[in-house]
Tab-separated table of C-alpha atoms in Angstrom:
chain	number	residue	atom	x	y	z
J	1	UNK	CA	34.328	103.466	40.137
J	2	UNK	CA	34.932	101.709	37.141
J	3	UNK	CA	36.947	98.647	37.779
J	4	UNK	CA	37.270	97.270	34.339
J	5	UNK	CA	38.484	101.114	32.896
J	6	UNK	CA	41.629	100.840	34.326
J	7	UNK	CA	42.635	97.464	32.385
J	8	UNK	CA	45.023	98.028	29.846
J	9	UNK	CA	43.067	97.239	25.892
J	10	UNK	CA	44.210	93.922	24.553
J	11	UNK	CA	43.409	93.555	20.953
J	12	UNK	CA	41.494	90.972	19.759
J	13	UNK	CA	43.800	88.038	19.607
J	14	UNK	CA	46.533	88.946	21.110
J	15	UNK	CA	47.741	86.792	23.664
J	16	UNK	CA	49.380	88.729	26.568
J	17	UNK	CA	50.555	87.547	30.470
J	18	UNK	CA	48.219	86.469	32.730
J	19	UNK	CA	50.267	88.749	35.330
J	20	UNK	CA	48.726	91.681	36.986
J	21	UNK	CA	49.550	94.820	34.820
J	22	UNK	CA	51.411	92.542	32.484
J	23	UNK	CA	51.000	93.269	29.120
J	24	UNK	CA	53.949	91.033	27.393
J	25	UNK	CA	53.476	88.487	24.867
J	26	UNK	CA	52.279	85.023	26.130
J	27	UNK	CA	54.878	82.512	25.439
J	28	UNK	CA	53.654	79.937	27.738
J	29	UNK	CA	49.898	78.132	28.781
J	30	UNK	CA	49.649	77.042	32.557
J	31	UNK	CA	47.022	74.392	33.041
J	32	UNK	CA	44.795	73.993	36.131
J	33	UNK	CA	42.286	73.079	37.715
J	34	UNK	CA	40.560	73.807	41.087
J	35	UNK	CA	39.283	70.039	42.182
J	36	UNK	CA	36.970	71.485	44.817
J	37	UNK	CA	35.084	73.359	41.775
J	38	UNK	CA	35.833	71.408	38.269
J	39	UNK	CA	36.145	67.944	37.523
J	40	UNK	CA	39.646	66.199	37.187
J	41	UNK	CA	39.474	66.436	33.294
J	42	UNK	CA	38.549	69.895	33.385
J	43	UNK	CA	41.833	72.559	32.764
J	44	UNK	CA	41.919	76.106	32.796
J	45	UNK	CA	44.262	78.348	31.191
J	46	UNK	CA	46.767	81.050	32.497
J	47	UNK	CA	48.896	82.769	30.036
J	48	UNK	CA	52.445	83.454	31.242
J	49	UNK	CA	55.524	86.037	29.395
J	50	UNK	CA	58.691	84.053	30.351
J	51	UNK	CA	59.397	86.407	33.430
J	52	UNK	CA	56.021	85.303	34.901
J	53	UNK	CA	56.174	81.643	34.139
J	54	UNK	CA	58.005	81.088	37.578
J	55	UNK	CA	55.464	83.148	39.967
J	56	UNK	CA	52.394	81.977	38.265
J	57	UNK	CA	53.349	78.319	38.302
J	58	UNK	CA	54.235	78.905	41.932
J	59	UNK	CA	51.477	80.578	42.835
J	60	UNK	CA	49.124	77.532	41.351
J	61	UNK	CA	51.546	75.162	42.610
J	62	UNK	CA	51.253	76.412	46.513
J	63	UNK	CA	47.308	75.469	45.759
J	64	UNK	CA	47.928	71.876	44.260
J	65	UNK	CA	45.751	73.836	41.176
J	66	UNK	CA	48.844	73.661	38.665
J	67	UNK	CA	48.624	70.117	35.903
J	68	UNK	CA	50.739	71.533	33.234
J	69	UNK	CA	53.033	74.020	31.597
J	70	UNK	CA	52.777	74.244	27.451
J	71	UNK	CA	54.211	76.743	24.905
J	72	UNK	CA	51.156	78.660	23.750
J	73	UNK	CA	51.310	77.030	20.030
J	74	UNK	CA	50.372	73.616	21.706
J	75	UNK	CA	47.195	75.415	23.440
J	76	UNK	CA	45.132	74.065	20.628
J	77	UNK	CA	45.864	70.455	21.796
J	78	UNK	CA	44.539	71.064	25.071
J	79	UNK	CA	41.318	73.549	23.915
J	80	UNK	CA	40.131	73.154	20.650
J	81	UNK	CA	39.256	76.424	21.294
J	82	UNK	CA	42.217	78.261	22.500
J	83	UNK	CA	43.996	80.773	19.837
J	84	UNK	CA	47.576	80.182	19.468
């Protein structure tokens, strides 16, 4: 069973939603971090359309995991090596 085969191609890139079968354009940058596992500086990145901003932020919310919400052209500010 191939797990990764049934993952829709993303070009190289392209920045789509973080969602599950999502394949919209990211319009938003969800910042987190799991403070069991990284240090306080550290932040991760979830990409979110505008539908998903809600349910992703909630979902990282309901874990205290959630810092930050930032359009994806301010990405760079946060990552030096994030793609906007």
């Amino acid at each position: 069973m191939d797990l990764l085969g049934s993952a829709d191609p993303v070009a190289e890139g392209d920045l789509v939603c973080s969602a599950k079968g999502c394949r919209a354009p990211a319009a938003w940058g969800l910042l987190w971090n799991n403070p069991k596992i990284h240090t306080p500086q550290r932040r991760k990145v979830w990409l979110a359309c505008d539908t998903h901003r809600p349910t992703l932020e909630e979902f990282l919310g309901r874990r205290d995991y959630w810092k930050q919400t930032v359009p994806v052209a301010d990405l760079a500010r946060f990552d030096p090596d994030a793609r906007p």
